[in-house]
Amino acid sequence: MTRLSHLTLRNFLIALHDLLATTAALFVAFYLRFEGGDGFYERLPLLFQILPYFLAFSVVVFFIFNLTTTKWRFISLPDALNIIRVATVLTVALLVLDYIFVAPNVRGAFFLGKVTIILYWFLEVSFLSASRMAYRYFRYTRVRRHARTDDAAPTLLIGRAADAEVLLRGIESGAIKRIWPIGVLSPSSSDRGQFIRNVPVLGGIDDVEDVIADFAKRNKPIARIVMTPSAFEPEAHPESILMRARKLGVIVNRMPSLESGDTPRLTAVAVEDLLLRPSEEIDYARLEALIRGKAVIVTGGGGSIGSEICERVVAFGAARLLIVENSEPALYAVTEVLAGTTAEIEGRIADIRDRERIMRLMAEFKPDIVFHAAALKHVPILERDWSEGVKTNIFGSINVADAALAAGAEAMVMISTDKAIEPVSMLGLTKRFAEMYCQALDHDLAAAGRGAKPPMRLISVRFGNVLASNGSVVPKFKAQIEAGGPVTVTHPDMVRYFMTIREACDLVITAATHALGTQRSDVSVYVLNMGQPVKIVDLAERMIRLSGLQPGYDIEIVFTGMRPGERLHEILFASEEPTREIGVAGIMAAQPNEPPMQTLRKWIAALEQAIARDDRATIRTILKDAVPEFGSTAA
């Protein structure tokens, strides 16, 4: 009934067209078979009797196979297959009608005959397809004409045929405007010399300078290069493409991957694109099944991670979203971005340290899932201001966990960090303590509900550096290069893991789907697969080169020394921390030590007293007792 309720006048006109095409196919098949002689006119009365019933049946077949509801502008191979299916079903129906009903019961002989039925099949396919293909061609030529005349920039596409074909479809449909593709450069030798949607593959990626020079000689200068996702694979040498293009004065854009549902729009190429490892395959249907129709709270929703989680849960169909943020400008910015979405968005100013405020907000909102992204995260700052890190990262997390439980949430997901593994900084130490509290509460809830589903799951998800997040090294290097240098790196051997905000947040939600699976998992700490580590000095040199400058000549790289709380190499798992596969791409399970809640509460009470006295020595002693591995891997 839902499909029927959405039918429009256009759908009825399409159905009328298909009925006329079917009628014409049947009569033409008769005429051709019986050559316009007496046999044709003798059969007409019976044919007119049968026709209304056959056409009524045809309408049902058209609707079942989506012919009535398919937009002709986008007709494609699946639609052509549907036309063949419709013609086959109707042909079989004529066969049954002739051989089972008409021949033995009416005429005593075959009425249609095999030749007529075979002719009908070919004519039905042709008549149903002709108008559709003509309309598609008309729209295609009109869009191409507009694309060429509306100040379109002559453009060279770089990437494999499959990626280029997606981009060309976007241009043909009008989704991508103001560029006109004149050629493709592909890293695949099998693509060369071929045509993709009537656009030639002119050579390999190394031919970019020759191709641009050749078009310039012909007074057809290439104004833009568009790099598709396959152009960013390591074997394609994307840095070389960018550097050559900049020397030639050609604008370079990129087309984002369409795997996550992005529209095919062009964006500027950023250095972050060159750090990307192959993304994990994410089951978006699984994420939508978890989020759709739910009430979600995101703490720290104005930060880089929190705001992306907000956007993702809205994209996956959350019914209501409460954004908790203590920064007024950050809260305003994220609510403005989400304004106009289908979800009911509410933003509230609150500090997670304020236990009563957080308890009251969650009790009023009644969330299904809480994503806890609020934290103090800057390592050197927290090394100086210990007590503030303890108040926010430990007591704030306890407040959020307790409030989520009291409000009846299904799950609380805490954003943790790889620095919580054998921590050497106050950031890692406070995050590890918060993990332990969530672990202990999750364990106690499972034990209390033994044999039944626990009232709530509490999990922590660890990952490393996020590209373009607040405080990330990439924006810092960009600003230093724009200022003329120097670019400051703490140590020549400093290594870090990187991933995109989008992938990190999607994997965080994926971890929640695992924790809330039909069979209760005993995992409460998840670790994201961060891929290969990146040497920070190499990153600095690449960014300088991509700016058209030379490291050490135009821009100096200065080593400033390691800062308090830093280590040279981040680690993903502790030496005394068992790990295991959970069968989810991009995510591993960690099983760190799990002190009982009774012991944790003693430490928490002692911490409260030490914080009140601002007794840093006692704070450090308590945290060292709670996390004995603190400082064990300090560089």
Coordinates of C-alpha atoms in Angstrom, one line a residue, residues 179-546:
I179 CA 33.7 20.9 -15.5
W180 CA 34.0 19.3 -18.9
P181 CA 36.0 16.0 -19.0
I182 CA 38.4 15.8 -22.0
G183 CA 40.4 12.8 -21.0
V184 CA 41.3 10.2 -18.3
L185 CA 44.7 9.1 -17.0
S186 CA 44.5 5.7 -15.4
P187 CA 47.1 3.7 -13.4
S188 CA 45.7 0.5 -14.9
S189 CA 47.4 -0.5 -18.2
S190 CA 44.3 -2.3 -19.3
D191 CA 42.4 1.0 -19.4
R192 CA 44.7 2.8 -21.8
G193 CA 43.5 3.3 -25.3
Q194 CA 39.9 2.7 -24.2
F195 CA 36.9 5.0 -24.0
I196 CA 34.8 5.5 -20.8
R197 CA 31.4 7.0 -21.5
N198 CA 32.9 8.4 -24.7
V199 CA 35.8 10.0 -22.9
P200 CA 39.3 8.7 -24.0
V201 CA 41.9 7.2 -21.6
L202 CA 44.9 9.2 -22.8
G203 CA 47.6 7.4 -20.9
G204 CA 49.0 6.6 -17.5
I205 CA 49.4 8.9 -14.5
D206 CA 53.1 9.6 -15.4
D207 CA 51.9 11.2 -18.7
V208 CA 50.1 14.1 -16.9
E209 CA 52.7 16.7 -18.0
D210 CA 52.8 15.5 -21.6
V211 CA 49.0 15.5 -21.9
I212 CA 48.7 19.0 -20.4
A213 CA 51.4 20.3 -22.7
D214 CA 49.8 18.7 -25.8
F215 CA 46.4 20.3 -25.1
A216 CA 48.1 23.6 -24.5
K217 CA 49.7 23.4 -27.9
R218 CA 46.3 22.9 -29.5
N219 CA 44.9 26.0 -27.7
K220 CA 42.8 23.8 -25.5
P221 CA 44.5 24.3 -22.1
I222 CA 43.5 22.0 -19.3
A223 CA 42.3 24.1 -16.4
R224 CA 41.6 21.4 -13.8
I225 CA 42.6 18.0 -12.6
V226 CA 40.1 15.8 -10.7
M227 CA 41.6 12.9 -8.6
T228 CA 39.3 10.0 -7.9
P229 CA 39.8 7.7 -4.9
S230 CA 42.0 5.3 -6.8
A231 CA 44.4 8.2 -7.5
F232 CA 45.3 8.4 -3.8
E233 CA 46.5 4.8 -3.6
P234 CA 50.2 4.6 -2.8
E235 CA 51.1 3.0 -6.2
A236 CA 49.5 6.0 -7.9
H237 CA 52.0 8.4 -6.2
P238 CA 49.5 11.1 -5.4
E239 CA 52.1 13.5 -4.0
S240 CA 53.8 13.5 -7.4
I241 CA 50.5 14.3 -9.2
L242 CA 49.9 17.3 -6.8
M243 CA 53.4 18.7 -7.1
R244 CA 53.4 18.4 -10.9
A245 CA 49.9 20.1 -11.1
R246 CA 51.0 22.9 -8.9
K247 CA 54.1 23.6 -11.1
L248 CA 51.9 23.6 -14.2
G249 CA 49.4 26.0 -12.5
V250 CA 46.5 23.6 -12.8
I251 CA 43.7 23.5 -10.1
V252 CA 43.5 20.1 -8.4
N253 CA 40.3 18.7 -6.9
R254 CA 39.3 15.3 -5.5
M255 CA 36.1 13.3 -5.6
P256 CA 35.3 11.7 -2.3
S257 CA 34.6 8.0 -2.0
L258 CA 30.9 7.1 -2.4
E259 CA 31.0 4.1 -0.1
S260 CA 29.6 6.1 2.8
G261 CA 26.8 7.6 0.8
D262 CA 28.5 10.9 -0.1
T263 CA 27.2 12.8 -3.1
P264 CA 29.7 13.0 -6.0
R265 CA 30.9 16.6 -5.3
L266 CA 34.3 18.0 -5.8
T267 CA 36.5 19.2 -2.9
A268 CA 39.9 20.6 -2.5
V269 CA 42.8 18.1 -2.1
A270 CA 44.2 18.3 1.4
V271 CA 47.3 16.7 2.9
E272 CA 45.1 14.5 4.9
D273 CA 44.1 12.7 1.7
L274 CA 47.7 11.5 1.3
L275 CA 47.8 9.9 4.7
L276 CA 44.8 7.7 4.2
R277 CA 45.2 4.0 4.4
P278 CA 42.5 1.8 2.8
S279 CA 39.3 2.4 4.8
E280 CA 37.7 -0.5 6.6
E281 CA 34.5 -1.9 5.1
I282 CA 31.8 -0.5 7.2
D283 CA 28.3 -2.1 7.4
Y284 CA 26.2 1.0 7.3
A285 CA 22.9 -1.0 7.4
R286 CA 24.1 -2.4 10.8
L287 CA 24.8 1.1 12.1
E288 CA 21.4 2.4 10.8
A289 CA 19.7 -0.6 12.5
L290 CA 21.2 0.5 15.8
I291 CA 20.5 4.2 15.6
R292 CA 17.3 4.6 13.6
G293 CA 14.5 6.0 15.7
K294 CA 16.6 6.2 18.9
A295 CA 17.1 9.1 21.3
V296 CA 20.9 9.9 21.5
I297 CA 23.0 12.1 23.7
V298 CA 26.5 13.2 22.7
T299 CA 28.6 14.9 25.4
G300 CA 31.2 17.2 24.1
G301 CA 29.1 17.4 20.9
G302 CA 30.8 20.7 19.8
G303 CA 34.3 19.2 19.6
S304 CA 35.8 17.6 16.5
I305 CA 34.9 14.0 17.4
G306 CA 31.6 14.9 19.1
S307 CA 30.3 17.0 16.3
E308 CA 31.1 14.2 13.8
I309 CA 29.3 11.7 15.9
C310 CA 26.3 14.1 16.0
E311 CA 26.3 14.3 12.2
R312 CA 26.6 10.5 11.8
V313 CA 23.8 9.6 14.3
V314 CA 21.5 12.0 12.5
A315 CA 22.5 10.5 9.1
F316 CA 21.7 7.0 10.5
G317 CA 18.2 8.1 11.5
A318 CA 18.2 9.1 15.1
A319 CA 14.8 10.5 16.1
R320 CA 16.1 12.8 18.8
L321 CA 19.6 14.2 19.6
L322 CA 20.7 16.1 22.7
I323 CA 24.0 17.8 22.4
V324 CA 25.7 18.5 25.7
E325 CA 28.6 21.1 25.4
N326 CA 30.2 23.6 27.8
S327 CA 31.4 25.9 25.1
E328 CA 28.7 28.2 23.8
P329 CA 30.3 29.0 20.4
A330 CA 30.9 25.2 19.8
L331 CA 27.4 24.4 20.7
Y332 CA 26.0 27.1 18.4
A333 CA 28.2 25.9 15.5
V334 CA 27.2 22.3 15.7
T335 CA 23.4 23.0 16.1
E336 CA 23.6 25.3 13.1
V337 CA 25.2 22.6 11.0
L338 CA 22.4 20.1 12.0
A339 CA 19.5 22.6 11.6
G340 CA 16.9 21.4 9.1
T341 CA 17.6 17.7 9.5
T342 CA 14.8 15.3 10.2
A343 CA 15.9 14.6 13.7
E344 CA 14.8 16.6 16.7
I345 CA 17.9 18.5 17.7
E346 CA 18.4 20.1 21.1
G347 CA 21.6 21.7 22.4
R348 CA 22.2 22.4 26.1
I349 CA 25.1 24.2 27.9
A350 CA 26.4 21.9 30.6
D351 CA 29.6 20.8 32.2
I352 CA 30.0 17.1 32.8
R353 CA 31.7 18.0 36.1
D354 CA 28.3 19.3 37.3
R355 CA 26.8 16.0 38.5
E356 CA 23.3 17.3 39.3
R357 CA 23.0 19.1 36.0
I358 CA 24.0 16.0 34.0
M359 CA 21.7 13.8 36.1
R360 CA 18.8 16.1 35.5
L361 CA 19.4 16.6 31.7
M362 CA 19.6 12.8 31.1
A363 CA 16.6 12.1 33.3
E364 CA 14.5 14.6 31.3
F365 CA 15.7 13.5 27.9
K366 CA 15.6 9.7 28.5
P367 CA 18.3 8.6 26.0
D368 CA 18.6 5.2 24.4
I369 CA 22.4 5.6 23.7
V370 CA 24.9 8.0 25.2
F371 CA 28.2 8.8 23.4
H372 CA 30.6 10.4 25.8
A373 CA 33.1 12.5 23.9
A374 CA 33.6 15.3 26.4
A375 CA 37.2 15.4 27.7
L376 CA 40.3 17.4 28.3
K377 CA 42.8 16.0 25.7
H378 CA 45.8 18.2 25.3
V379 CA 48.8 16.3 26.7
P380 CA 51.2 19.1 27.8
I381 CA 48.4 21.2 29.3
L382 CA 47.1 18.3 31.4
E383 CA 50.7 17.6 32.6
R384 CA 50.6 21.1 34.1
D385 CA 47.0 21.1 35.3
W386 CA 46.5 17.6 36.8
S387 CA 43.5 18.4 38.9
E388 CA 41.5 19.7 36.0
G389 CA 42.1 16.5 34.0
V390 CA 41.0 14.4 37.0
K391 CA 37.8 16.5 37.4
T392 CA 36.8 16.3 33.8
N393 CA 38.2 13.0 32.5
I394 CA 37.5 10.9 35.7
F395 CA 34.7 12.5 37.7
G396 CA 33.0 13.9 34.6
S397 CA 33.0 10.4 33.0
I398 CA 31.7 8.9 36.3
N399 CA 28.9 11.5 36.3
V400 CA 27.9 10.6 32.7
A401 CA 28.0 6.9 33.3
D402 CA 25.9 7.1 36.4
A403 CA 23.4 9.5 34.8
A404 CA 23.0 7.3 31.7
L405 CA 22.3 4.3 34.0
A406 CA 19.8 6.3 36.1
A407 CA 18.1 7.5 32.9
G408 CA 17.6 4.0 31.6
A409 CA 19.9 4.2 28.6
E410 CA 20.7 1.0 26.7
A411 CA 24.4 1.9 26.3
M412 CA 27.1 4.4 27.1
V413 CA 30.0 4.6 24.7
M414 CA 33.1 6.4 26.0
I415 CA 35.6 7.9 23.6
S416 CA 39.0 6.9 25.0
T417 CA 42.5 7.1 23.6
D418 CA 45.4 4.9 22.7
K419 CA 47.3 7.0 25.3
A420 CA 45.4 5.0 28.0
I421 CA 47.6 2.0 27.2
E422 CA 50.5 1.8 29.7
P423 CA 50.0 5.6 30.1
V424 CA 52.9 8.0 30.5
S425 CA 50.7 11.1 30.5
M426 CA 47.9 12.5 32.7
L427 CA 45.6 12.3 29.7
G428 CA 46.3 8.6 29.3
L429 CA 46.1 8.0 33.1
T430 CA 42.8 9.8 33.6
K431 CA 41.3 8.1 30.6
R432 CA 42.4 4.7 31.8
F433 CA 40.8 5.3 35.2
A434 CA 37.6 6.3 33.5
E435 CA 37.8 3.1 31.4
M436 CA 38.2 1.1 34.6
Y437 CA 35.1 2.6 36.1
C438 CA 33.0 1.8 33.0
Q439 CA 34.4 -1.7 33.0
A440 CA 33.6 -2.3 36.6
L441 CA 30.1 -0.9 36.3
D442 CA 29.5 -2.9 33.1
H443 CA 30.7 -6.1 34.9
D444 CA 28.5 -5.4 38.0
L445 CA 25.4 -4.9 35.8
A446 CA 26.1 -8.1 33.9
A447 CA 26.5 -10.0 37.2
A448 CA 23.3 -8.6 38.7
G449 CA 21.4 -9.5 35.6
R450 CA 22.9 -13.0 35.2
G451 CA 20.8 -15.0 32.8
A452 CA 19.0 -11.9 31.6
K453 CA 19.8 -8.9 29.4
P454 CA 21.6 -6.3 31.6
P455 CA 20.0 -2.9 31.9
M456 CA 22.9 -1.1 30.2
R457 CA 26.2 -1.7 28.4
L458 CA 29.2 0.5 29.1
I459 CA 32.0 0.3 26.7
S460 CA 35.2 2.3 25.9
V461 CA 36.6 2.8 22.4
R462 CA 40.3 3.6 22.0
F463 CA 41.9 5.2 19.0
G464 CA 44.8 7.5 18.1
N465 CA 45.2 10.8 16.3
V466 CA 42.4 12.0 14.2
L467 CA 43.2 14.0 11.1
A468 CA 42.1 17.7 11.1
S469 CA 40.7 17.4 14.7
N470 CA 41.2 20.2 17.2
G471 CA 44.9 20.2 18.3
S472 CA 46.0 17.9 15.4
V473 CA 49.5 18.4 14.1
V474 CA 48.3 18.8 10.5
P475 CA 46.5 22.2 10.9
K476 CA 49.4 23.3 13.0
F477 CA 51.9 22.5 10.3
K478 CA 49.7 24.2 7.7
A479 CA 49.7 27.4 9.7
Q480 CA 53.5 27.3 10.2
I481 CA 54.1 26.8 6.5
E482 CA 51.7 29.6 5.6
A483 CA 53.6 31.9 8.1
G484 CA 56.9 31.0 6.3
G485 CA 58.2 28.6 8.9
P486 CA 59.8 27.1 10.8
V487 CA 57.8 23.9 11.1
T488 CA 58.3 22.6 14.6
V489 CA 58.6 18.8 15.3
T490 CA 59.3 17.5 18.8
H491 CA 61.7 14.7 17.9
P492 CA 63.0 13.2 14.6
D493 CA 61.9 9.7 15.5
M494 CA 58.4 10.7 16.7
V495 CA 55.7 8.3 15.2
R496 CA 51.9 8.5 15.4
Y497 CA 48.9 6.7 14.0
F498 CA 46.3 8.7 12.0
M499 CA 42.7 8.1 10.8
T500 CA 39.9 10.2 9.5
I501 CA 37.2 11.6 11.8
R502 CA 34.5 10.0 9.7
E503 CA 36.0 6.5 9.8
A504 CA 36.8 6.8 13.5
C505 CA 33.2 7.8 14.4
D506 CA 31.7 5.1 12.2
L507 CA 33.8 2.5 13.9
V508 CA 32.9 3.8 17.3
I509 CA 29.2 3.2 16.4
T510 CA 30.1 -0.2 15.0
A511 CA 31.7 -1.1 18.3
A512 CA 28.4 -0.2 20.0
T513 CA 26.5 -2.5 17.7
H514 CA 28.8 -5.4 18.8
A515 CA 28.3 -4.6 22.4
L516 CA 24.5 -4.5 22.0
G517 CA 24.4 -7.6 19.9
T518 CA 21.8 -10.4 20.5
Q519 CA 24.4 -12.4 22.5
R520 CA 25.9 -10.3 25.2
S521 CA 29.6 -9.7 24.6
D522 CA 32.0 -9.7 27.6
V523 CA 34.1 -7.0 25.8
S524 CA 34.0 -3.6 27.3
V525 CA 37.2 -2.0 25.8
Y526 CA 37.5 -1.8 22.0
V527 CA 40.6 -0.7 20.0
L528 CA 40.3 0.6 16.5
N529 CA 42.7 -0.6 13.8
M530 CA 44.8 2.5 13.1
G531 CA 46.7 1.1 10.2
Q532 CA 50.4 2.0 9.6
P533 CA 52.1 4.6 11.8
V534 CA 53.4 7.8 10.2
K535 CA 56.7 9.5 11.1
I536 CA 55.9 13.1 12.0
V537 CA 59.1 14.5 10.4
D538 CA 58.2 12.8 7.1
L539 CA 54.7 14.3 7.4
A540 CA 56.2 17.7 7.8
E541 CA 58.5 17.3 4.8
R542 CA 55.6 16.1 2.6
M543 CA 53.4 19.0 3.6
I544 CA 56.2 21.5 2.8
R545 CA 56.8 19.9 -0.7
L546 CA 53.0 19.9 -1.4

